[in-house]
Amino acid sequence: MDFSRYNQAEQAQINAMIEHKQMKDFLRLYSNLVQRCFDDCANDFTTKSITGKEETCINKCADKFLKHSERVGARFAELSQQVIIIKL
């Protein structure tokens, strides 16, 4: 994005807003990952430590979730690029 038409103070404010949005998106992603994997994998509350089965489930769940998020982001970027090309 071209922010050259804005003065330095406005550019700094825009950058701060973008960084804030990115942080919120990251925290939302992380929170969703934790909640999803906890709901799917935490079954035994009789002990403080997680079982081997739960640990394996959590690792698979997190890996799958992150790969899915990465793929969605890549697909979104592809579609955004196509929209830009069509507009030109």
PDB file of C-alpha atoms in Angstrom:
ATOM      1  CA  MET A   1       0.000   0.000   0.000  1.00  0.00           C
ATOM      2  CA  ASP A   2       1.182   3.487  -0.810  1.00  0.00           C
ATOM      3  CA  PHE A   3       1.030   5.768   2.214  1.00  0.00           C
ATOM      4  CA  SER A   4       3.146   8.519   0.655  1.00  0.00           C
ATOM      5  CA  ARG A   5       0.221  10.922   0.538  1.00  0.00           C
ATOM      6  CA  TYR A   6       0.075  10.894   4.341  1.00  0.00           C
ATOM      7  CA  ASN A   7       2.414  12.844   6.605  1.00  0.00           C
ATOM      8  CA  GLN A   8       4.797  11.013   8.940  1.00  0.00           C
ATOM      9  CA  ALA A   9       2.473  11.187  11.935  1.00  0.00           C
ATOM     10  CA  GLU A  10      -0.400   9.721   9.924  1.00  0.00           C
ATOM     11  CA  GLN A  11       1.867   7.013   8.495  1.00  0.00           C
ATOM     12  CA  ALA A  12       3.010   6.089  12.016  1.00  0.00           C
ATOM     13  CA  GLN A  13      -0.601   5.917  13.167  1.00  0.00           C
ATOM     14  CA  ILE A  14      -1.578   3.717  10.213  1.00  0.00           C
ATOM     15  CA  ASN A  15       1.391   1.416  10.857  1.00  0.00           C
ATOM     16  CA  ALA A  16       0.445   1.165  14.539  1.00  0.00           C
ATOM     17  CA  MET A  17      -3.120   0.266  13.592  1.00  0.00           C
ATOM     18  CA  ILE A  18      -1.904  -2.397  11.165  1.00  0.00           C
ATOM     19  CA  GLU A  19       0.451  -3.878  13.776  1.00  0.00           C
ATOM     20  CA  HIS A  20      -2.360  -3.894  16.346  1.00  0.00           C
ATOM     21  CA  LYS A  21      -4.675  -5.697  13.893  1.00  0.00           C
ATOM     22  CA  GLN A  22      -1.983  -8.250  13.075  1.00  0.00           C
ATOM     23  CA  MET A  23      -1.399  -8.925  16.775  1.00  0.00           C
ATOM     24  CA  LYS A  24      -5.132  -9.371  17.383  1.00  0.00           C
ATOM     25  CA  ASP A  25      -5.324 -11.788  14.434  1.00  0.00           C
ATOM     26  CA  PHE A  26      -2.350 -13.767  15.752  1.00  0.00           C
ATOM     27  CA  LEU A  27      -3.831 -13.959  19.260  1.00  0.00           C
ATOM     28  CA  ARG A  28      -7.199 -15.037  17.842  1.00  0.00           C
ATOM     29  CA  LEU A  29      -5.477 -17.775  15.813  1.00  0.00           C
ATOM     30  CA  TYR A  30      -3.505 -18.947  18.864  1.00  0.00           C
ATOM     31  CA  SER A  31      -6.579 -18.894  21.102  1.00  0.00           C
ATOM     32  CA  ASN A  32      -8.583 -20.898  18.566  1.00  0.00           C
ATOM     33  CA  LEU A  33      -5.752 -23.410  18.278  1.00  0.00           C
ATOM     34  CA  VAL A  34      -5.537 -23.892  22.047  1.00  0.00           C
ATOM     35  CA  GLN A  35      -9.303 -24.183  22.480  1.00  0.00           C
ATOM     36  CA  ARG A  36      -9.749 -26.579  19.565  1.00  0.00           C
ATOM     37  CA  CYS A  37      -6.921 -28.898  20.572  1.00  0.00           C
ATOM     38  CA  PHE A  38      -7.894 -28.821  24.250  1.00  0.00           C
ATOM     39  CA  ASP A  39     -11.495 -29.732  23.427  1.00  0.00           C
ATOM     40  CA  ASP A  40     -10.390 -32.547  21.111  1.00  0.00           C
ATOM     41  CA  CYS A  41      -7.496 -33.972  23.123  1.00  0.00           C
ATOM     42  CA  ALA A  42      -7.868 -33.345  26.867  1.00  0.00           C
ATOM     43  CA  ASN A  43      -9.916 -36.254  28.171  1.00  0.00           C
ATOM     44  CA  ASP A  44      -8.372 -37.380  31.441  1.00  0.00           C
ATOM     45  CA  PHE A  45      -8.519 -34.933  34.338  1.00  0.00           C
ATOM     46  CA  THR A  46      -7.485 -37.426  37.008  1.00  0.00           C
ATOM     47  CA  THR A  47      -3.839 -36.303  36.872  1.00  0.00           C
ATOM     48  CA  LYS A  48      -1.965 -33.014  36.408  1.00  0.00           C
ATOM     49  CA  SER A  49       0.225 -34.308  33.611  1.00  0.00           C
ATOM     50  CA  ILE A  50      -0.942 -35.126  30.115  1.00  0.00           C
ATOM     51  CA  THR A  51      -0.900 -38.698  28.891  1.00  0.00           C
ATOM     52  CA  GLY A  52       1.127 -39.875  25.937  1.00  0.00           C
ATOM     53  CA  LYS A  53      -2.080 -40.273  23.946  1.00  0.00           C
ATOM     54  CA  GLU A  54      -3.124 -36.696  24.740  1.00  0.00           C
ATOM     55  CA  GLU A  55       0.320 -35.343  23.850  1.00  0.00           C
ATOM     56  CA  THR A  56       0.266 -37.137  20.498  1.00  0.00           C
ATOM     57  CA  CYS A  57      -3.230 -35.813  19.841  1.00  0.00           C
ATOM     58  CA  ILE A  58      -2.202 -32.255  20.729  1.00  0.00           C
ATOM     59  CA  ASN A  59       0.851 -32.398  18.445  1.00  0.00           C
ATOM     60  CA  LYS A  60      -1.217 -33.701  15.529  1.00  0.00           C
ATOM     61  CA  CYS A  61      -4.003 -31.213  16.197  1.00  0.00           C
ATOM     62  CA  ALA A  62      -1.650 -28.222  16.347  1.00  0.00           C
ATOM     63  CA  ASP A  63       0.219 -29.336  13.236  1.00  0.00           C
ATOM     64  CA  LYS A  64      -3.015 -29.828  11.301  1.00  0.00           C
ATOM     65  CA  PHE A  65      -4.461 -26.504  12.483  1.00  0.00           C
ATOM     66  CA  LEU A  66      -1.324 -24.551  11.574  1.00  0.00           C
ATOM     67  CA  LYS A  67      -1.028 -26.212   8.152  1.00  0.00           C
ATOM     68  CA  HIS A  68      -4.676 -25.439   7.494  1.00  0.00           C
ATOM     69  CA  SER A  69      -4.207 -21.798   8.503  1.00  0.00           C
ATOM     70  CA  GLU A  70      -1.110 -21.559   6.307  1.00  0.00           C
ATOM     71  CA  ARG A  71      -2.986 -23.014   3.333  1.00  0.00           C
ATOM     72  CA  VAL A  72      -5.948 -20.682   3.833  1.00  0.00           C
ATOM     73  CA  GLY A  73      -3.579 -17.707   3.991  1.00  0.00           C
ATOM     74  CA  ALA A  74      -1.779 -18.819   0.832  1.00  0.00           C
ATOM     75  CA  ARG A  75      -5.073 -19.321  -1.005  1.00  0.00           C
ATOM     76  CA  PHE A  76      -6.291 -15.906   0.143  1.00  0.00           C
ATOM     77  CA  ALA A  77      -3.081 -14.341  -1.188  1.00  0.00           C
ATOM     78  CA  GLU A  78      -3.552 -16.125  -4.525  1.00  0.00           C
ATOM     79  CA  LEU A  79      -7.132 -14.895  -4.832  1.00  0.00           C
ATOM     80  CA  SER A  80      -6.154 -11.360  -3.807  1.00  0.00           C
ATOM     81  CA  GLN A  81      -3.468 -11.342  -6.493  1.00  0.00           C
ATOM     82  CA  GLN A  82      -6.010 -12.491  -9.093  1.00  0.00           C
ATOM     83  CA  VAL A  83      -8.396  -9.701  -8.090  1.00  0.00           C
ATOM     84  CA  ILE A  84      -5.594  -7.144  -8.453  1.00  0.00           C
ATOM     85  CA  ILE A  85      -4.715  -8.458 -11.914  1.00  0.00           C
ATOM     86  CA  ILE A  86      -8.361  -8.407 -13.016  1.00  0.00           C
ATOM     87  CA  LYS A  87      -8.742  -4.801 -11.847  1.00  0.00           C
ATOM     88  CA  LEU A  88      -5.699  -3.749 -13.873  1.00  0.00           C
TER      89      LEU A  88
END
